[in-house]
Amino acid sequence: MNIMVCIKQVLDNASVPKLDPATGRVVTEGVETIANPFDLNALEGALRLTDVHGGEVSVITVGNEECKTVLKLGLAMGAAHAYLVKAPDGQEQDSWSVSYLLSRAITSLGPFDLVLCGKQAIDDDSAQVGGSIARLLNMTQVTYVEEIQEVSSESITVKRAGNSGSEIIAARLPALLTCEKSLGEPRYPTLKRTRMANRVDIPALDCTEIGADPDRAGALVKVQMVYAPEPRQRGELLRGEPEEITRLAVARLVEQKII
Amino acid sequence: MGMDFKLTEEQIQIRDIARKFAVQEIAPLAAEIDESSKFNWPLHKKMGELGLIGMTVPEEMGGGGLDTLSWCLVIEEIAKASTAVSNYLTLSESMLNYISHLGSEDQREKYLAPIIDGELVCSFAMTEPNAGSDAGAIQATAKLEGDHYVLNGQKMFITMALQAGLFVVVANVNPGLGKDGIRTFLVPKNTPGLSLGKQLDLMGIRGTEAAPVYLEDCRIPKENLLGSADGFENVMKGMDGPGRLGAASQALGLAEAAFDAAMAYAQERSQFGRVIYTFQDIKFILAEMSTEIEAARGLICKAAWRRDHGLSYTKETSQAKLFAGKMCVRQVSNAMQILGGYSYSKEYPMERFYRDAKIHQIWDGTDQVQKIIIAKELLKEMK
């Protein structure tokens, strides 16, 4: 099996994001980053498949040189290849442009039997990139995959989280899966593989190398403003006899047009 | 730039792998390991898979080829979760150091890989009822008879003896020569004549399954002699590995675990209407704890750095071990003072920390032995 896993570098969820009032953006400088946790579940799922069926796992991300950190982690966990897709200078990225760049890169590096993504990134939670890549590659897609049940050279059977319960779906390969946490607790990177990953020269591919049109590789969504929600007001404590406070509470709710 | 206290990116990566493993895999089992006093094979094997065993063994021999400092960082992290488990690593690394330095090609071929993979535990059978740090006083004998050595003697306090598949046994080939007759031998567990005593019921580091080892006409092929027949120097050279720095790092990790618990508790606990951290007496204890922990770290890092740079590190290692061991006992006791009654209950880990602490002033050379070594090195420097 030849599997590509898409990984996004996100801000460490252990830190509380801060907003820069001047730019209206989340401050990224000096903040620790991690690999998007769902992407690591996807990688674990991919590695388990190749552990059993043979083949290779590759990892890919879109970003700058610093994003090589998540690719190195992918290599240290067991991926055989890693690729950085360089976003064109001066272009903002959104779900569309990242999907476009990844789909071009996957085409030029492929073929792959499977493309795996996390079900969503924990920073913008948009859950669009997986589906968009599948659409751009005209590939079968199954989202919110909880378990991979069977794989043959032509098809895959998975259990997915549907709206009204779990669904068992058989899909023709090549396919793209977006993965839930239950796909597998990411394995520890070994010390040897960590060192090996540090020594690997990870290729950084630009638009020309992956056959992408630089003019299409920018964001379609313009972010006007990012703001933090107002801090919640402290509630009001009503004291007194039950009958009296019930009357008061109802009056307040009517006042606030809640009932 | 004469001095640089920064860790390399790789050292940080390695430390973080160990930290995560310690928090997620070891810490939840630490109390159980202590209570049952059982060696935990699954953890040992997982540490082997991760590459935490044999970190300092050269890559061409199947080890990690890593620096001493990286190894010390790993031991510290593992010791924060469990002193016993960190000792699995320290002992294994010491024995690997012995075999990789002194072993013949055949011996290395046969034993390094299984120890590194976490499949085989190798114990060090040196200490005897009447000989510990004074290796010259060892009474076990190894008599050459044809193609075999015949070993006789009694070994005491042998850490992990009950799980070991292999022993590095220290014995004397000619008691008349005193310490010059000392040699080391590789003795597989199933060798007839080698038997194990009852597991020692230890105060701390429970889970290391220490026991006495008895040798009664235990015949081993003469190829099992470890190292050339260089005598006492052999033993000393073998001991000159990273093991003692590992012991110091274990003490450091344990003291840190106690500090972390005390620091958190001091900010949670209220008495007389205020958080106890605001009492000067409490915050002064914590300030002192953190200072001493940092001092121990400095000594350990310096000794490790000297070893990694091919400089002598005997004195520095003993200084680090001496200070870290004493510091650990002192600071775990201080942490208990802050936690009060909660530190004295077996429901919380602090009482285990206290029982685990004292060994650091005893094993791998007592404080007094470290002082002898330091003083000897000081005299050498004068000459």
Coordinates of C-alpha atoms in Angstrom, one line a residue, chain A residues 69 72 185-186 188-192 194-195 198-199, chain B residues 10 13 17 24-25 49-51 62-66:
Chain A
T69 CA 9.1 19.9 12.5
K72 CA 10.2 15.1 11.1
E185 CA -3.2 6.4 19.6
P186 CA -0.1 7.7 17.8
Y188 CA 6.0 7.1 20.2
P189 CA 8.7 8.2 17.8
T190 CA 11.8 6.0 18.5
L191 CA 15.1 7.6 19.4
K192 CA 16.8 6.1 16.3
T194 CA 14.2 10.7 15.5
R195 CA 17.9 11.0 14.8
N198 CA 16.9 15.0 11.8
R199 CA 19.5 13.9 9.2
Chain B
E10 CA 17.9 16.7 19.3
Q13 CA 13.4 15.9 21.2
I17 CA 10.0 11.6 24.1
Q24 CA 1.7 8.4 30.0
E25 CA 3.1 4.9 30.5
E49 CA 11.6 -0.6 21.4
L50 CA 11.8 3.2 22.0
G51 CA 15.6 3.1 22.0
G62 CA 23.5 -1.5 17.6
G63 CA 23.2 1.2 20.2
G64 CA 21.9 4.8 20.0
G65 CA 25.3 6.4 19.6
L66 CA 24.1 9.2 21.7

